[in-house]
Short mmCIF file of N, CA, C and O in Angstrom, two decimals:
data_model
loop_
_atom_site.label_atom_id
_atom_site.label_comp_id
_atom_site.label_asym_id
_atom_site.label_seq_id
_atom_site.Cartn_x
_atom_site.Cartn_y
_atom_site.Cartn_z
N MET A 24 -4.08 30.38 -20.94
CA MET A 24 -3.33 30.16 -21.28
C MET A 24 -1.29 30.27 -20.89
O MET A 24 -1.03 29.94 -21.01
N ASP A 25 -1.09 31.08 -20.41
CA ASP A 25 -0.95 32.03 -19.91
C ASP A 25 -0.25 31.69 -18.77
O ASP A 25 1.37 31.76 -19.02
N ASP A 26 -0.82 30.09 -18.10
CA ASP A 26 0.44 29.94 -16.89
C ASP A 26 1.38 28.54 -17.75
O ASP A 26 1.41 27.72 -16.99
N LEU A 27 1.41 27.81 -18.61
CA LEU A 27 2.28 27.10 -19.28
C LEU A 27 3.59 26.93 -19.15
O LEU A 27 4.02 28.29 -19.85
N VAL A 28 3.75 26.27 -18.97
CA VAL A 28 5.30 26.97 -18.57
C VAL A 28 5.87 24.79 -19.00
O VAL A 28 5.49 24.00 -17.98
N PHE A 29 7.19 25.15 -19.68
CA PHE A 29 7.53 24.22 -20.28
C PHE A 29 8.70 23.53 -19.23
O PHE A 29 9.86 24.34 -18.98
N GLU A 30 8.58 22.34 -18.47
CA GLU A 30 9.98 21.89 -17.90
C GLU A 30 9.58 20.14 -17.44
O GLU A 30 8.75 19.66 -17.74
N ASP A 31 10.46 20.11 -17.12
CA ASP A 31 10.46 18.05 -17.13
C ASP A 31 10.11 18.29 -16.03
O ASP A 31 10.21 19.21 -14.65
N PRO A 32 9.10 17.40 -15.55
CA PRO A 32 8.85 16.60 -14.36
C PRO A 32 9.89 16.70 -13.48
O PRO A 32 10.60 16.33 -14.10
N PRO A 33 9.51 16.97 -11.79
CA PRO A 33 10.46 16.01 -11.03
C PRO A 33 10.58 14.92 -10.70
O PRO A 33 9.60 14.25 -11.11
N ALA A 34 11.57 14.22 -10.21
CA ALA A 34 12.05 12.40 -10.32
C ALA A 34 10.38 12.35 -9.34
O ALA A 34 9.74 13.52 -8.00
N PRO A 35 10.33 10.94 -9.74
CA PRO A 35 9.39 10.36 -9.02
C PRO A 35 9.50 10.26 -7.42
O PRO A 35 11.09 9.72 -7.07
N ARG A 36 8.65 10.35 -6.33
CA ARG A 36 8.90 10.58 -5.04
C ARG A 36 9.39 8.80 -4.89
O ARG A 36 8.63 8.18 -4.94
N LYS A 37 10.46 8.53 -3.27
CA LYS A 37 10.86 7.54 -3.42
C LYS A 37 9.73 6.80 -2.49
O LYS A 37 8.50 8.28 -1.87
N THR A 38 9.80 5.43 -2.40
CA THR A 38 8.60 4.81 -1.18
C THR A 38 9.06 5.52 -0.09
O THR A 38 9.39 5.35 0.54
N ASN A 39 7.55 5.77 0.85
CA ASN A 39 7.89 5.95 2.97
C ASN A 39 8.76 4.40 3.25
O ASN A 39 7.74 3.46 2.50
N PRO A 40 9.86 4.71 3.88
CA PRO A 40 10.64 3.14 4.17
C PRO A 40 9.81 2.89 5.43
O PRO A 40 10.16 1.52 5.35
N ALA A 41 8.63 3.83 5.65
CA ALA A 41 7.96 3.22 7.06
C ALA A 41 6.98 1.89 6.31
O ALA A 41 6.87 0.91 6.53
N TYR A 42 6.44 2.23 4.97
CA TYR A 42 5.89 0.94 3.81
C TYR A 42 6.80 0.20 3.42
O TYR A 42 6.38 -1.13 3.59
N GLU A 43 8.06 0.41 3.43
CA GLU A 43 9.11 -1.00 3.08
C GLU A 43 9.18 -1.89 4.13
O GLU A 43 9.09 -3.19 4.22
N ALA A 44 9.21 -1.30 5.70
CA ALA A 44 9.07 -1.96 7.31
C ALA A 44 7.91 -3.19 6.79
O ALA A 44 8.32 -4.30 7.50
N VAL A 45 6.75 -2.51 7.01
CA VAL A 45 5.75 -2.68 7.00
C VAL A 45 5.48 -3.64 6.14
O VAL A 45 5.46 -4.90 6.34
N ALA A 46 5.76 -3.77 4.85
CA ALA A 46 6.18 -5.07 3.93
C ALA A 46 6.10 -5.87 4.02
O ALA A 46 6.18 -6.78 3.99
N GLU A 47 7.80 -5.86 4.68
CA GLU A 47 9.03 -6.73 4.89
C GLU A 47 8.21 -7.82 6.31
O GLU A 47 8.42 -8.41 6.30
N ALA A 48 7.73 -7.11 6.85
CA ALA A 48 7.30 -7.77 8.47
C ALA A 48 6.27 -8.44 8.21
O ALA A 48 5.96 -9.72 8.79
N LEU A 49 5.15 -7.83 7.32
CA LEU A 49 4.00 -8.56 6.97
C LEU A 49 4.34 -9.91 5.94
O LEU A 49 3.89 -11.00 5.71
N ARG A 50 5.03 -9.71 5.17
CA ARG A 50 5.34 -11.17 4.04
C ARG A 50 6.17 -12.01 4.96
O ARG A 50 6.36 -13.22 5.05
N LYS A 51 6.25 -11.70 6.62
CA LYS A 51 7.24 -12.65 7.38
C LYS A 51 6.10 -13.37 8.50
O LYS A 51 6.62 -14.74 8.69
N ARG A 52 4.93 -13.05 8.38
CA ARG A 52 3.58 -13.29 8.35
C ARG A 52 2.23 -13.70 7.50
O ARG A 52 1.38 -13.01 7.91
N PRO A 53 2.69 -14.49 7.06
CA PRO A 53 1.43 -14.38 5.88
C PRO A 53 0.06 -14.73 7.13
O PRO A 53 -0.10 -15.00 7.77
N ARG A 54 -0.78 -14.21 6.69
CA ARG A 54 -2.10 -14.36 6.44
C ARG A 54 -2.72 -13.94 8.25
O ARG A 54 -3.64 -14.33 8.46
N GLU A 55 -1.60 -12.43 8.74
CA GLU A 55 -1.77 -12.06 9.77
C GLU A 55 -2.04 -10.64 10.19
O GLU A 55 -1.74 -9.89 9.03
N TRP A 56 -3.49 -10.34 10.37
CA TRP A 56 -3.49 -9.08 9.81
C TRP A 56 -2.56 -8.11 11.22
O TRP A 56 -2.36 -8.41 12.04
N ALA A 57 -2.42 -6.95 10.46
CA ALA A 57 -2.09 -6.18 11.55
C ALA A 57 -2.10 -4.64 11.20
O ALA A 57 -2.26 -4.70 10.59
N ARG A 58 -2.66 -4.15 12.37
CA ARG A 58 -2.65 -3.17 12.57
C ARG A 58 -2.07 -1.42 12.25
O ARG A 58 -0.58 -2.03 12.77
N VAL A 59 -1.48 -1.12 10.91
CA VAL A 59 -0.78 -0.18 10.69
C VAL A 59 -0.92 1.22 11.20
O VAL A 59 0.37 1.69 11.83
N GLY A 60 -1.92 1.53 11.56
CA GLY A 60 -1.90 3.27 11.83
C GLY A 60 -3.16 3.68 12.17
O GLY A 60 -3.99 3.18 11.24
N ALA A 61 -3.42 5.01 12.16
CA ALA A 61 -4.27 5.61 12.29
C ALA A 61 -4.15 6.65 11.29
O ALA A 61 -3.27 7.83 11.25
N PHE A 62 -5.57 6.61 10.37
CA PHE A 62 -5.02 7.77 9.40
C PHE A 62 -6.02 8.25 8.85
O PHE A 62 -7.12 7.56 8.55
N PRO A 63 -6.28 9.48 8.48
CA PRO A 63 -7.35 10.63 7.28
C PRO A 63 -7.70 9.68 6.54
O PRO A 63 -9.32 9.68 6.35
N SER A 64 -6.62 8.82 5.66
CA SER A 64 -7.03 8.34 4.68
C SER A 64 -6.85 7.27 4.07
O SER A 64 -7.06 6.46 3.57
N ALA A 65 -7.36 6.53 5.25
CA ALA A 65 -6.89 4.55 5.64
C ALA A 65 -7.71 4.17 4.22
O ALA A 65 -6.96 3.52 4.16
N SER A 66 -8.95 4.53 4.45
CA SER A 66 -10.21 3.81 3.00
C SER A 66 -9.00 4.17 2.25
O SER A 66 -9.02 3.03 0.90
N MET A 67 -8.27 5.05 1.08
CA MET A 67 -8.15 5.06 0.12
C MET A 67 -7.00 4.81 -0.39
O MET A 67 -6.26 4.05 -0.86
N ILE A 68 -5.17 4.79 1.01
CA ILE A 68 -4.72 3.92 1.56
C ILE A 68 -4.69 2.66 1.04
O ILE A 68 -3.80 1.81 0.49
N ALA A 69 -5.87 1.73 1.38
CA ALA A 69 -6.04 0.37 1.45
C ALA A 69 -6.64 0.47 0.33
O ALA A 69 -5.96 -0.95 -0.30
N CYS A 70 -6.58 1.04 -0.44
CA CYS A 70 -7.23 0.78 -1.99
C CYS A 70 -6.27 0.75 -2.90
O CYS A 70 -6.32 -0.48 -3.81
N ASN A 71 -4.92 1.28 -2.44
CA ASN A 71 -3.61 1.27 -2.74
C ASN A 71 -2.76 0.25 -3.02
O ASN A 71 -2.13 0.00 -3.81
N ILE A 72 -3.24 -0.05 -1.53
CA ILE A 72 -2.00 -1.22 -1.38
C ILE A 72 -3.15 -2.58 -1.65
O ILE A 72 -1.96 -3.17 -2.18
N LYS A 73 -4.22 -2.72 -2.06
CA LYS A 73 -4.48 -3.59 -2.83
C LYS A 73 -4.08 -3.61 -4.29
O LYS A 73 -3.96 -5.28 -4.84
N ARG A 74 -4.05 -2.62 -4.56
CA ARG A 74 -3.62 -2.38 -5.81
C ARG A 74 -2.34 -2.51 -6.16
O ARG A 74 -1.71 -2.59 -7.78
N GLY A 75 -1.75 -2.66 -5.52
CA GLY A 75 -0.15 -2.92 -5.35
C GLY A 75 0.78 -1.50 -5.86
O GLY A 75 1.92 -1.64 -6.18
N ARG A 76 0.51 -0.88 -4.75
CA ARG A 76 1.04 0.34 -5.16
C ARG A 76 1.21 1.09 -3.19
O ARG A 76 0.02 0.78 -2.71
N PRO A 77 1.89 1.66 -2.76
CA PRO A 77 3.24 1.60 -3.68
C PRO A 77 4.00 0.81 -3.69
O PRO A 77 3.54 -0.47 -3.61
N LYS A 78 4.78 0.38 -4.52
CA LYS A 78 5.16 -0.29 -5.05
C LYS A 78 5.69 -1.77 -4.14
O LYS A 78 5.99 -2.58 -5.11
N VAL A 79 6.30 -1.57 -3.06
CA VAL A 79 6.88 -2.65 -1.97
C VAL A 79 5.63 -3.75 -1.45
O VAL A 79 6.06 -4.80 -1.24
N PHE A 80 4.21 -3.15 -2.12
CA PHE A 80 3.31 -3.90 -1.89
C PHE A 80 2.74 -4.98 -3.27
O PHE A 80 1.65 -4.98 -3.58
N GLU A 81 3.57 -4.72 -4.12
CA GLU A 81 3.37 -5.14 -5.56
C GLU A 81 3.57 -6.48 -5.35
O GLU A 81 4.48 -7.30 -4.32
N PRO A 82 3.30 -7.86 -6.42
CA PRO A 82 2.12 -7.02 -7.09
C PRO A 82 0.46 -6.98 -6.54
O PRO A 82 -0.01 -7.49 -5.32
N ALA A 83 -0.40 -6.10 -7.22
CA ALA A 83 -1.53 -6.52 -6.97
C ALA A 83 -2.06 -7.34 -6.60
O ALA A 83 -1.87 -8.55 -7.27
N GLY A 84 -2.94 -7.57 -5.55
CA GLY A 84 -3.38 -8.65 -4.68
C GLY A 84 -2.66 -9.43 -3.90
O GLY A 84 -3.20 -9.66 -3.24
N ALA A 85 -1.53 -9.28 -3.80
CA ALA A 85 -0.59 -9.68 -2.49
C ALA A 85 -1.00 -9.39 -1.68
O ALA A 85 -0.50 -10.07 -0.33
N PHE A 86 -1.30 -8.17 -1.36
CA PHE A 86 -1.80 -7.59 0.30
C PHE A 86 -3.75 -6.88 -0.38
O PHE A 86 -3.76 -6.91 -0.84
N ASP A 87 -3.60 -7.86 1.37
CA ASP A 87 -5.46 -6.83 1.73
C ASP A 87 -5.52 -6.27 2.78
O ASP A 87 -4.26 -6.40 3.53
N ALA A 88 -5.58 -4.82 2.48
CA ALA A 88 -6.33 -4.24 3.37
C ALA A 88 -7.32 -3.45 3.70
O ALA A 88 -8.16 -4.06 2.39
N VAL A 89 -7.50 -3.36 4.72
CA VAL A 89 -9.00 -2.62 5.27
C VAL A 89 -8.91 -1.17 6.07
O VAL A 89 -7.71 -1.51 6.54
N SER A 90 -10.11 -0.74 6.31
CA SER A 90 -10.04 0.68 6.70
C SER A 90 -11.23 0.55 8.16
O SER A 90 -12.38 -0.55 7.74
N ARG A 91 -10.65 0.75 8.64
CA ARG A 91 -11.99 0.51 10.23
C ARG A 91 -11.88 1.73 11.15
O ARG A 91 -11.05 2.46 11.80
N LYS A 92 -13.04 2.09 11.85
CA LYS A 92 -13.25 3.22 12.23
C LYS A 92 -13.51 2.62 13.45
O LYS A 92 -13.79 2.00 14.14
N VAL A 93 -12.62 3.06 13.93
CA VAL A 93 -12.34 2.87 16.02
C VAL A 93 -12.06 3.51 16.85
O VAL A 93 -11.28 4.46 16.43
N GLU A 94 -13.77 4.45 17.60
CA GLU A 94 -13.10 5.25 18.09
C GLU A 94 -13.39 5.74 17.15
O GLU A 94 -14.40 6.26 16.99
N ASP A 95 -12.82 7.45 17.77
CA ASP A 95 -12.77 8.81 16.88
C ASP A 95 -11.26 8.48 15.52
O ASP A 95 -11.28 9.46 15.19
N GLU A 96 -10.77 7.14 15.55
CA GLU A 96 -9.76 7.30 14.44
C GLU A 96 -10.34 6.23 13.58
O GLU A 96 -10.94 4.94 13.62
N THR A 97 -9.61 6.21 11.82
CA THR A 97 -9.97 5.33 10.80
C THR A 97 -8.74 5.52 11.17
O THR A 97 -7.75 5.28 10.51
N VAL A 98 -8.62 3.10 11.44
CA VAL A 98 -7.73 2.21 10.75
C VAL A 98 -6.91 1.52 10.31
O VAL A 98 -7.60 1.13 9.52
N LEU A 99 -6.29 2.08 9.66
CA LEU A 99 -5.68 0.95 8.16
C LEU A 99 -5.05 -0.54 8.83
O LEU A 99 -4.19 -0.75 10.02
N TYR A 100 -5.41 -1.18 8.18
CA TYR A 100 -5.34 -3.16 9.33
C TYR A 100 -4.79 -3.35 7.79
O TYR A 100 -5.91 -3.59 6.82
N VAL A 101 -3.54 -4.31 7.47
CA VAL A 101 -3.38 -5.07 6.12
C VAL A 101 -2.89 -6.63 6.62
O VAL A 101 -2.17 -7.05 7.67
N GLN A 102 -3.13 -7.39 5.58
CA GLN A 102 -2.27 -8.80 6.03
C GLN A 102 -1.58 -8.71 4.48
O GLN A 102 -2.28 -8.36 3.51
N TYR A 103 -0.40 -9.81 4.56
CA TYR A 103 -0.13 -10.27 3.09
C TYR A 103 -0.16 -11.51 2.93
O TYR A 103 -0.44 -12.89 3.95
N VAL A 104 -1.13 -11.61 1.83
CA VAL A 104 -2.05 -12.83 1.00
C VAL A 104 -0.91 -13.80 0.47
O VAL A 104 -1.25 -14.76 0.15
N GLY A 105 -0.19 -13.50 -0.25
CA GLY A 105 0.73 -13.84 -0.65
C GLY A 105 0.46 -14.18 -2.18
O GLY A 105 -0.19 -13.35 -2.86
N GLU A 106 1.44 -14.64 -3.24
CA GLU A 106 1.72 -14.36 -4.76
C GLU A 106 0.67 -15.06 -5.29
O GLU A 106 0.81 -16.48 -5.30
N THR A 107 -0.65 -14.56 -5.94
CA THR A 107 -1.35 -15.99 -7.07
C THR A 107 -0.64 -16.24 -8.28
O THR A 107 0.15 -15.18 -8.83
N LYS A 108 -1.17 -17.88 -8.53
CA LYS A 108 -0.70 -17.85 -9.63
C LYS A 108 -1.11 -16.60 -11.02
O LYS A 108 0.24 -16.28 -11.81
N ASP A 109 -2.06 -16.38 -11.09
CA ASP A 109 -2.31 -14.83 -11.78
C ASP A 109 -1.00 -13.95 -11.99
O ASP A 109 -0.76 -12.91 -12.96
N SER A 110 -0.71 -13.78 -10.62
CA SER A 110 -0.11 -12.67 -10.27
C SER A 110 1.40 -12.48 -10.64
O SER A 110 1.94 -11.67 -10.51
N GLU A 111 2.02 -13.90 -10.94
CA GLU A 111 3.11 -14.14 -11.40
C GLU A 111 3.98 -14.04 -12.45
O GLU A 111 2.84 -13.96 -13.67
N GLU A 112 5.27 -12.85 -12.59
CA GLU A 112 5.42 -13.37 -14.14
C GLU A 112 5.79 -14.53 -15.12
O GLU A 112 5.68 -15.60 -14.21
N PRO A 113 4.91 -14.28 -15.99
CA PRO A 113 5.45 -16.03 -16.34
C PRO A 113 6.71 -16.10 -17.18
O PRO A 113 7.77 -14.85 -17.04
N SER A 114 7.14 -17.65 -17.01
CA SER A 114 8.85 -17.75 -17.20
C SER A 114 9.10 -17.67 -18.46
O SER A 114 8.34 -17.50 -19.41
#
């Protein structure tokens, strides 16, 4: 336990501005798939988006995302499906 250091954690990272632009564009065209780009971890990114992470993709389930192998790349596709009654905050 010699490596134990007492300190406050750093501030949370801000959402990538590119994700904000993607979420905004998808909300303007619901239920249309968009190719977001090729990423080494596209399947993990897709899982996180469906769970509403990062925050710009909240609430969970408002976006659908999949990864597909296209030639030598793993490509991320995302669509805005809308918020369900279950995902809305109670009034």
